Tab-separated table of C-alpha atoms in Angstrom:
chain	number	residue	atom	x	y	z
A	1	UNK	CA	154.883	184.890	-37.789
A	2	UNK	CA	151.845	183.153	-36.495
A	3	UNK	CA	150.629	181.862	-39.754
A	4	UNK	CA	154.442	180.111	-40.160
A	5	UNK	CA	154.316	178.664	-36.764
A	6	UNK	CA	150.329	177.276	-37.431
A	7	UNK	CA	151.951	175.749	-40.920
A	8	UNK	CA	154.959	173.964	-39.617
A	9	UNK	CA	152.727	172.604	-36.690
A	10	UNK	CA	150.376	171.303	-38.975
A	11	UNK	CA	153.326	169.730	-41.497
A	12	UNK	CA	154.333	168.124	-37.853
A	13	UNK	CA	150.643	166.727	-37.162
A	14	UNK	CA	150.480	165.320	-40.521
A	15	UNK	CA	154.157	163.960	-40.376
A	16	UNK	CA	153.369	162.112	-37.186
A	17	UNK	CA	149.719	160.789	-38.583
A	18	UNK	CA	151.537	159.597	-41.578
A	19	UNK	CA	154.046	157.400	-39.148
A	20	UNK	CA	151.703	155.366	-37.232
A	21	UNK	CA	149.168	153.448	-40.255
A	22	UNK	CA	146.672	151.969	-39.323
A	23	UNK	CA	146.377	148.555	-36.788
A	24	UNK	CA	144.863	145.785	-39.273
A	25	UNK	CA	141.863	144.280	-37.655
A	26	UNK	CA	142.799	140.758	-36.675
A	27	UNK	CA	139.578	138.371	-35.636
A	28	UNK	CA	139.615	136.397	-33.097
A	29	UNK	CA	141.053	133.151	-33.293
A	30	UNK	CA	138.600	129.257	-33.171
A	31	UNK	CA	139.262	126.254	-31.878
A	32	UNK	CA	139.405	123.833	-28.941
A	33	UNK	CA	142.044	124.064	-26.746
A	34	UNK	CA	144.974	121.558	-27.441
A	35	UNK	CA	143.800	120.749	-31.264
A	36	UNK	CA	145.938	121.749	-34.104
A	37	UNK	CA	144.949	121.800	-37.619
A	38	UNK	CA	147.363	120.379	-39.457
A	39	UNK	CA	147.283	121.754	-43.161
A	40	UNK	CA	149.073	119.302	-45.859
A	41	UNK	CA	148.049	117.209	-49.509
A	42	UNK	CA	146.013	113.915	-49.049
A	43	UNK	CA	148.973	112.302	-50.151
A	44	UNK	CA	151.597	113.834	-47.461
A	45	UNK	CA	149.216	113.102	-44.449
A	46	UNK	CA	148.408	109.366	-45.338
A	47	UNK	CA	151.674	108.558	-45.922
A	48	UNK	CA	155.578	109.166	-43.890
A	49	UNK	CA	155.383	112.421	-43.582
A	50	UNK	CA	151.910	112.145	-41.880
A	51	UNK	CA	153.234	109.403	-39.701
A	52	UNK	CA	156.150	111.720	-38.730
A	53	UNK	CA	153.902	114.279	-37.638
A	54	UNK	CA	151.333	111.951	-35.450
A	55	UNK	CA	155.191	110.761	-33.820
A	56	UNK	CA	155.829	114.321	-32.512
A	57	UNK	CA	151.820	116.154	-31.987
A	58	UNK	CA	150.255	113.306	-31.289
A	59	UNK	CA	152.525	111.733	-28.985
A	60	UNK	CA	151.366	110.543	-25.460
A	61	UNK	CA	151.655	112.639	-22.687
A	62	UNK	CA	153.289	111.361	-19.788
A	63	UNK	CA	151.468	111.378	-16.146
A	64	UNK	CA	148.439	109.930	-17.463
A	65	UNK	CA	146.677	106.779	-16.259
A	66	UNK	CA	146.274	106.019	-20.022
A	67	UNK	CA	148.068	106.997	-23.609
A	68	UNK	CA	146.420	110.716	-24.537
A	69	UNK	CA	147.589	112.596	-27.240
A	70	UNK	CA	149.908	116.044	-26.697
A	71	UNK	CA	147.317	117.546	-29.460
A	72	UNK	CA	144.124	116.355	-31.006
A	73	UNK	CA	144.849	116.722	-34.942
A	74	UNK	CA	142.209	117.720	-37.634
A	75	UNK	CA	143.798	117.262	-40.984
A	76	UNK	CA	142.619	119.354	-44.336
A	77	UNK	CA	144.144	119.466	-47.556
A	78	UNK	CA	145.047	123.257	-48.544
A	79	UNK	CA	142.302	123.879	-50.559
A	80	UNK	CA	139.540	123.895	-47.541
A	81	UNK	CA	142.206	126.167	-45.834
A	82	UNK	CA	140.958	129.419	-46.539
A	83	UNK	CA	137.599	131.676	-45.320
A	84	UNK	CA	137.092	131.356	-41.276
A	85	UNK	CA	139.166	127.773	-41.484
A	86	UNK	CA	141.922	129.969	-41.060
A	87	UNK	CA	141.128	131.671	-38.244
A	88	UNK	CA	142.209	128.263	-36.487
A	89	UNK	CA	144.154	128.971	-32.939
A	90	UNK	CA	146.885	126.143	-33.837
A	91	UNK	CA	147.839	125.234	-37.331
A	92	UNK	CA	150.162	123.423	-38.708
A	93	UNK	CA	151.056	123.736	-42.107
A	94	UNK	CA	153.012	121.536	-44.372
A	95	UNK	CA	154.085	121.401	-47.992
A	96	UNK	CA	156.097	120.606	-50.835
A	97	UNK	CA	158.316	123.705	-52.233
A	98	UNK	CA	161.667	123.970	-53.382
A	99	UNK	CA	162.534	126.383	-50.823
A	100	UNK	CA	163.422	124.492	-46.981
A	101	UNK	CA	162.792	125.493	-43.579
A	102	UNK	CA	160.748	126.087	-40.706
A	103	UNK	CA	158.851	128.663	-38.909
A	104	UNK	CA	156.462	129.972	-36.175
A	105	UNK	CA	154.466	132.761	-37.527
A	106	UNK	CA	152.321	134.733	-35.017
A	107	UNK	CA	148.889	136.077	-35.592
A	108	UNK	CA	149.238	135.646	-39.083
A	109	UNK	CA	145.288	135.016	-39.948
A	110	UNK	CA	143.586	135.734	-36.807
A	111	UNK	CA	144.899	136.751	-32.962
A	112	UNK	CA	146.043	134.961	-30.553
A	113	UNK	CA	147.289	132.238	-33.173
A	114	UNK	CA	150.380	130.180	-34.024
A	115	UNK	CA	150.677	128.967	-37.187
A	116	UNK	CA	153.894	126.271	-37.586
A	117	UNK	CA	155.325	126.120	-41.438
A	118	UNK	CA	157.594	123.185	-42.892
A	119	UNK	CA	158.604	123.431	-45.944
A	120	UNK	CA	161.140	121.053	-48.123
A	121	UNK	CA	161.564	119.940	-51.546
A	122	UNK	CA	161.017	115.749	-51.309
A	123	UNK	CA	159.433	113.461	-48.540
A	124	UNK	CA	162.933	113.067	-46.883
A	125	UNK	CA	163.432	116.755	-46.387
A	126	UNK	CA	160.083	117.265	-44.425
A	127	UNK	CA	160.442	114.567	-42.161
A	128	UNK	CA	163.994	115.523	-41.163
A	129	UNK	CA	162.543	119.376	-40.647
A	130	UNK	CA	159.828	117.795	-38.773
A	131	UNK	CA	162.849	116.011	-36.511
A	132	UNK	CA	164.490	119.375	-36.172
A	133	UNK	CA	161.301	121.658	-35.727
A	134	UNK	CA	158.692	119.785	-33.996
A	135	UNK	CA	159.531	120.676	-30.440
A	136	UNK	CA	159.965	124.783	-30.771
A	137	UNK	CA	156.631	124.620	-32.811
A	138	UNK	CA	154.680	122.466	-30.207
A	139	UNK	CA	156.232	124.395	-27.370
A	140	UNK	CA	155.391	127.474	-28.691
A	141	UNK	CA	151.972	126.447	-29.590
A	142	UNK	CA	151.255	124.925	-26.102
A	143	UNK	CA	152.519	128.407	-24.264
A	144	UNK	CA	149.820	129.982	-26.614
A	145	UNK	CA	147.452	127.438	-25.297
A	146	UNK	CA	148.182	128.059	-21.316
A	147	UNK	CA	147.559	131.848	-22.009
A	148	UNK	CA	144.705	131.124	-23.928
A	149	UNK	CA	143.042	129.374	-20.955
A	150	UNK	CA	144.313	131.792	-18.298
A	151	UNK	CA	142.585	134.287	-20.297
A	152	UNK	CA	139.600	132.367	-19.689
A	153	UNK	CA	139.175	132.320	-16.590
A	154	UNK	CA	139.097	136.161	-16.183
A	155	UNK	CA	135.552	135.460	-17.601
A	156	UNK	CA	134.488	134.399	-13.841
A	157	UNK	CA	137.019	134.396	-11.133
A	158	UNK	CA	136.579	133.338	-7.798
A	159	UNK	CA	136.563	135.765	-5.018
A	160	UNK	CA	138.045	133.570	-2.433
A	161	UNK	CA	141.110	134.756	-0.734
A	162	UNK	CA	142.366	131.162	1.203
A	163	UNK	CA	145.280	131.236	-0.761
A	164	UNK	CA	146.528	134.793	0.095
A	165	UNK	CA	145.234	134.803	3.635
A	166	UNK	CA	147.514	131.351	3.756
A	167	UNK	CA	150.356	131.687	1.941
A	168	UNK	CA	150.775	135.277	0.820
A	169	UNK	CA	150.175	134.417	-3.138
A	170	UNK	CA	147.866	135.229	-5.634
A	171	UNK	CA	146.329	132.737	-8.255
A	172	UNK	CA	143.327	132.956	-11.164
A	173	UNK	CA	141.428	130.624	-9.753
A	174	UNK	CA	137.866	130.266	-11.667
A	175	UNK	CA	134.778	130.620	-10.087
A	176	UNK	CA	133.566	127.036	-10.227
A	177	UNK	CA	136.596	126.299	-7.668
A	178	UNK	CA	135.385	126.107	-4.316
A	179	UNK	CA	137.239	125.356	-1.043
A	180	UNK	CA	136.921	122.082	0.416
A	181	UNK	CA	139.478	122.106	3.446
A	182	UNK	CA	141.624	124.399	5.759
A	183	UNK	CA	144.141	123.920	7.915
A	184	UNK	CA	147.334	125.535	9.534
A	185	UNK	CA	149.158	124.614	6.681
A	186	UNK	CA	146.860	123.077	4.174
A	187	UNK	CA	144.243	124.465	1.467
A	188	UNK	CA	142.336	121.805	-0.513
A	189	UNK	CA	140.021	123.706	-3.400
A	190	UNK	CA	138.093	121.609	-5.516
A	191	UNK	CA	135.226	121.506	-8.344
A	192	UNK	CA	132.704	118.717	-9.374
A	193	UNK	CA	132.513	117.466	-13.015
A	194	UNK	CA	130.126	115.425	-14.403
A	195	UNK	CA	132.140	111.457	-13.443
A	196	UNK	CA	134.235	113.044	-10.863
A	197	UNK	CA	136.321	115.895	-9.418
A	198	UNK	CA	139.455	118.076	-10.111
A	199	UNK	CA	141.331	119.154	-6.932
A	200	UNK	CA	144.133	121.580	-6.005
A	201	UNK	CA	145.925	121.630	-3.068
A	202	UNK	CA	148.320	123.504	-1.652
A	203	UNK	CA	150.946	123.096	1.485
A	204	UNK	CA	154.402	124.607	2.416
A	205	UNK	CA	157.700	122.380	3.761
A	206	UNK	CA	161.013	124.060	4.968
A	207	UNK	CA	163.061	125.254	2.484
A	208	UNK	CA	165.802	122.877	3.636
A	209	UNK	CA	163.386	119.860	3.035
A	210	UNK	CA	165.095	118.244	0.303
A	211	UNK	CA	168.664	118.208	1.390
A	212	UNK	CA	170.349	114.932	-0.632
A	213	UNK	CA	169.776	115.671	-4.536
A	214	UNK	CA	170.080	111.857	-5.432
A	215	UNK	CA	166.660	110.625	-3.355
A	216	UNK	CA	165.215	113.757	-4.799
A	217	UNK	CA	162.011	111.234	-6.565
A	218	UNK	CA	161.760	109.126	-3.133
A	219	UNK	CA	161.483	112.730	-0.771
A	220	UNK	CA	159.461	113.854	-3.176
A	221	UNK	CA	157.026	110.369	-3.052
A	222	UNK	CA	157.736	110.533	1.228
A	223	UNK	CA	156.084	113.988	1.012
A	224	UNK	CA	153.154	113.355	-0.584
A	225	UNK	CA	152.642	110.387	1.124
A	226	UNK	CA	152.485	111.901	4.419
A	227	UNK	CA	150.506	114.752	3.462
A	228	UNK	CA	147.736	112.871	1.874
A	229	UNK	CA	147.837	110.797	5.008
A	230	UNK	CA	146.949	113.480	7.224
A	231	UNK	CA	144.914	115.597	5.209
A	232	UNK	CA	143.336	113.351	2.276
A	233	UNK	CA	141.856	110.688	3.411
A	234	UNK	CA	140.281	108.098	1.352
A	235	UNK	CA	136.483	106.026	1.147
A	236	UNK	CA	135.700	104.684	4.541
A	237	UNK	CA	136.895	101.073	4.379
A	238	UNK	CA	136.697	98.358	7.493
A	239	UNK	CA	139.714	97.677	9.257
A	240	UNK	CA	142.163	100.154	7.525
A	241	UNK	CA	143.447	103.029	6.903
A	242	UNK	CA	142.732	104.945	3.629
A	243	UNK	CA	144.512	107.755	2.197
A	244	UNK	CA	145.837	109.197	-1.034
A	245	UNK	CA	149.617	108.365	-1.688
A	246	UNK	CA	152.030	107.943	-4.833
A	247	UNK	CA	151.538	105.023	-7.359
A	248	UNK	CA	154.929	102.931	-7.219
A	249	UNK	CA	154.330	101.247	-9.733
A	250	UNK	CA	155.508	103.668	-11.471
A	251	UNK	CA	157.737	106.215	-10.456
A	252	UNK	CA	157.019	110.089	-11.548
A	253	UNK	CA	158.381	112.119	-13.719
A	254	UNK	CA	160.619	115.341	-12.502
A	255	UNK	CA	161.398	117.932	-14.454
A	256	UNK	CA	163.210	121.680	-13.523
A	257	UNK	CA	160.867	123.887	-14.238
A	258	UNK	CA	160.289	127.996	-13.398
A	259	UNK	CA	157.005	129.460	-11.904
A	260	UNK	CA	156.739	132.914	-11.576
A	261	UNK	CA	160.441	133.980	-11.806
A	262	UNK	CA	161.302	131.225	-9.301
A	263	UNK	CA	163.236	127.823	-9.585
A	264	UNK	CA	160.698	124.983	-9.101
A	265	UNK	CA	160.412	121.293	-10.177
A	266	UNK	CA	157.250	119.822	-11.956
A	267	UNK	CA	156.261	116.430	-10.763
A	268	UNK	CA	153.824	114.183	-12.726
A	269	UNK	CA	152.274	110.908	-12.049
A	270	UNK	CA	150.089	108.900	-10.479
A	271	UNK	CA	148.215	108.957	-7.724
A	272	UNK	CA	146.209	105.910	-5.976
A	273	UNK	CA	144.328	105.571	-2.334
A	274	UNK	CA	146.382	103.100	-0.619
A	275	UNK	CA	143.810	99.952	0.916
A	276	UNK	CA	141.243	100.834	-2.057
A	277	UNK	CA	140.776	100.597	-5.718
A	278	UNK	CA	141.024	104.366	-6.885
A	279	UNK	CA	143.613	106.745	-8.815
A	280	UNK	CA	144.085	108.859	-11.261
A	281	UNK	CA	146.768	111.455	-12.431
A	282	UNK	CA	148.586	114.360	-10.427
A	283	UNK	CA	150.713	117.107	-11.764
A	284	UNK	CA	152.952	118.810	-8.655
A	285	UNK	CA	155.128	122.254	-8.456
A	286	UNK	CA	157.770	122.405	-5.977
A	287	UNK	CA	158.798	126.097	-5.630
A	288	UNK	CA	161.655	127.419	-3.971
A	289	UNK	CA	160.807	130.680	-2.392
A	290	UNK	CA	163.844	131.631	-1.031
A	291	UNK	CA	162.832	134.962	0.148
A	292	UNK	CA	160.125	133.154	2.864
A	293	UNK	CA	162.314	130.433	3.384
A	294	UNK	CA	160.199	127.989	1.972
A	295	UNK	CA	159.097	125.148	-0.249
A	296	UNK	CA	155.342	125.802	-1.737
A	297	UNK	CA	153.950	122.937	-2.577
A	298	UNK	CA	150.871	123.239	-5.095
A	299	UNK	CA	149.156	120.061	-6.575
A	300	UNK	CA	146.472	119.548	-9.024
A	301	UNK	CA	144.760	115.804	-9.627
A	302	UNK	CA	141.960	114.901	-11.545
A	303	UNK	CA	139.441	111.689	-10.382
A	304	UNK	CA	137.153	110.709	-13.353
A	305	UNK	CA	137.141	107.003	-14.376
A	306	UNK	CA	136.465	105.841	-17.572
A	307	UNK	CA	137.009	109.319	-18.807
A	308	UNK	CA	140.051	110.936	-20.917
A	309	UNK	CA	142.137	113.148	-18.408
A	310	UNK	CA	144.912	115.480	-20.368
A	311	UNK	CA	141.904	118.368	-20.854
A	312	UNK	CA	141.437	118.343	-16.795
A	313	UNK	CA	145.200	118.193	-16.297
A	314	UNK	CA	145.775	121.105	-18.562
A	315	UNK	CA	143.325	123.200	-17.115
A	316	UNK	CA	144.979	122.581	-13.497
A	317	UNK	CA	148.182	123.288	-14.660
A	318	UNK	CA	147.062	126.761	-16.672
A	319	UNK	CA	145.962	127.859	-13.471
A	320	UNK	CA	148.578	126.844	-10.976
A	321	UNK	CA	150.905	128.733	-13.693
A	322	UNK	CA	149.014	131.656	-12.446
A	323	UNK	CA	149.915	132.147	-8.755
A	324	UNK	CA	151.919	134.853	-7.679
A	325	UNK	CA	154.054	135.772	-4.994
A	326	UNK	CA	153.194	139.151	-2.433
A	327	UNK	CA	156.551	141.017	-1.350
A	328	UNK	CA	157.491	139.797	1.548
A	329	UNK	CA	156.776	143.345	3.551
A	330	UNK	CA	153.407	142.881	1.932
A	331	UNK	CA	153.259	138.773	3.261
A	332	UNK	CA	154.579	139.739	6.119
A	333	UNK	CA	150.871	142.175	7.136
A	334	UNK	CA	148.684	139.300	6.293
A	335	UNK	CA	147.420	137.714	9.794
């Protein structure tokens, strides 16, 4: 009786060994963040179906103080696809074949990785797939990109506990970040690079603050305004007043928007110091934390001149995407 029971337990060792093969070995994925290799025939790239795909990747980003490109592109023809070229983080591959479509394939040569595929029988056929496609595969290549970064910064985060001890939220905030300013109701974190500075801040309002949907854009511009009066003030100029506040100019962009499992808006545009020659981009979430009654304001803008800004703005916004909220039982302890 014992040997039968040591027999079928070993059949059911086996059996379960045989179920779970063996994970493939995926390496790690190459690449600067926000470039895409885009994988196509000499022919395809220099001609309409090239220009098709600069429209959509390489379109400019709005918010910025000049025209930057969503992605940087690095074209290669097929054949220099293959070896470690593959292990790109973003590719985009297109080609003639007589079967259509489009797809997102994840992790295909290397991990984390998105690799977008259009496919179509004549010129016509890949530029309207690129029409159809281009947004789900640049979406889904940008989320890669935001978790890409967050990941990052786990390499060296900063200790500092402002924002909890202020607000009752968490955020993966790199080490280089360093508190500038605290008040009552105002954080200002900042770190130097080489022509300038990026800045977060961060602020609450009531949660009634916006009551009248329609001057949503001009209570949003108020509210900046009189924040950066009081609490950023500008270069030291005779007889006035200097202080950041909203380009109008140009009015910003708002856009619905969700940050962690709340309803929020994202604002981008421009900011400027009003009485002196300075500005630069700005990229604001407006959550609506309900449970706190509350609006939490959290900003991130960039001052370099003379420099390209969408790599500074992206890293802001990768880690604003990261704070998190405390229970309120939990919010409530904090002194």
């Amino acid at each position: 009786m014992r040997r039968i029971c040591l027999m079928l337990l070993s059949v059911l060792v086996l059996g379960a060994c045989q179920e779970k093969p063996a994970k493939k070995y995926k390496p790690q994925s190459l690449g600067a963040i926000n470039t895409v290799a885009v994988v196509m025939d000499n022919d395809l790239w220099e001609g309409a179906v090239g220009d098709k795909v600069r429209e959509y990747f390489a379109a400019p980003l709005i918010g910025l103080t000049w025209d930057e490109p969503h992605f940087s592109l690095e074209h290669m023809p097929p054949s220099v696809f293959r070896g470690t070229t593959r292990h790109r983080r973003a590719v985009l591959y297109v080609s003639k074949d007589s079967v259509e479509g489009a797809q997102v394939q994840n992790d295909l040569y290397a991990t984390p990785q998105k690799v977008g595929v259009i496919k179509g029988a004549t010129d016509a056929a890949l530029i309207a797939s690129i029409e159809a496609h281009a947004g789900q595969i640049m979406d889904s290549i940008r989320q890669m990109e935001i978790g890409e970064a967050q990941e990052r910064f786990l390499r060296s985060l900063s200790k500092e506990t402002v924002m909890q001890d202020k607000f009752g939220v968490t955020m993966r905030l790199p080490s280089i970040y360093k508190v500038s300013k605290q008040e009552d109701n105002f954080v200002w974190i900042d770190r130097e690079i080489q022509k300038g500075s990026m800045n977060i801040v961060a602020y609450e309002m009531p949660g009634n603050h916006f009551e009248v949907d329609s001057t949503l854009v001009w209570d949003i511009i108020h509210m900046r305004d009189s924040i950066g009066k009081q609490y950023i003030p500008g270069p030291d100029v005779p007889d006035k007043i200097t202080y950041m506040g909203t380009e109008k100019a140009f009015a910003p962009y708002v856009i619905p928007t969700e940050i962690a499992g709340k309803k929020a808006v994202e604002v981008r545009g421009i900011w400027e110091i009003v009485n002196y020659p300075m500005a630069g981009p700005f990229l604001t979430y407006i959550i609506n934390d309900k449970e706190h009654d509350r609006l939490l304001v959290l900003e991130g803008f960039t001052f370099a001149p003379a420099t390209n800004k969408r790599d500074y703005m992206f890293e802001l916004e990768a880690i604003l995407r990261t704070v998190r909220f405390q229970p309120p039982a939990a919010q409530a302890s904090v002194p």
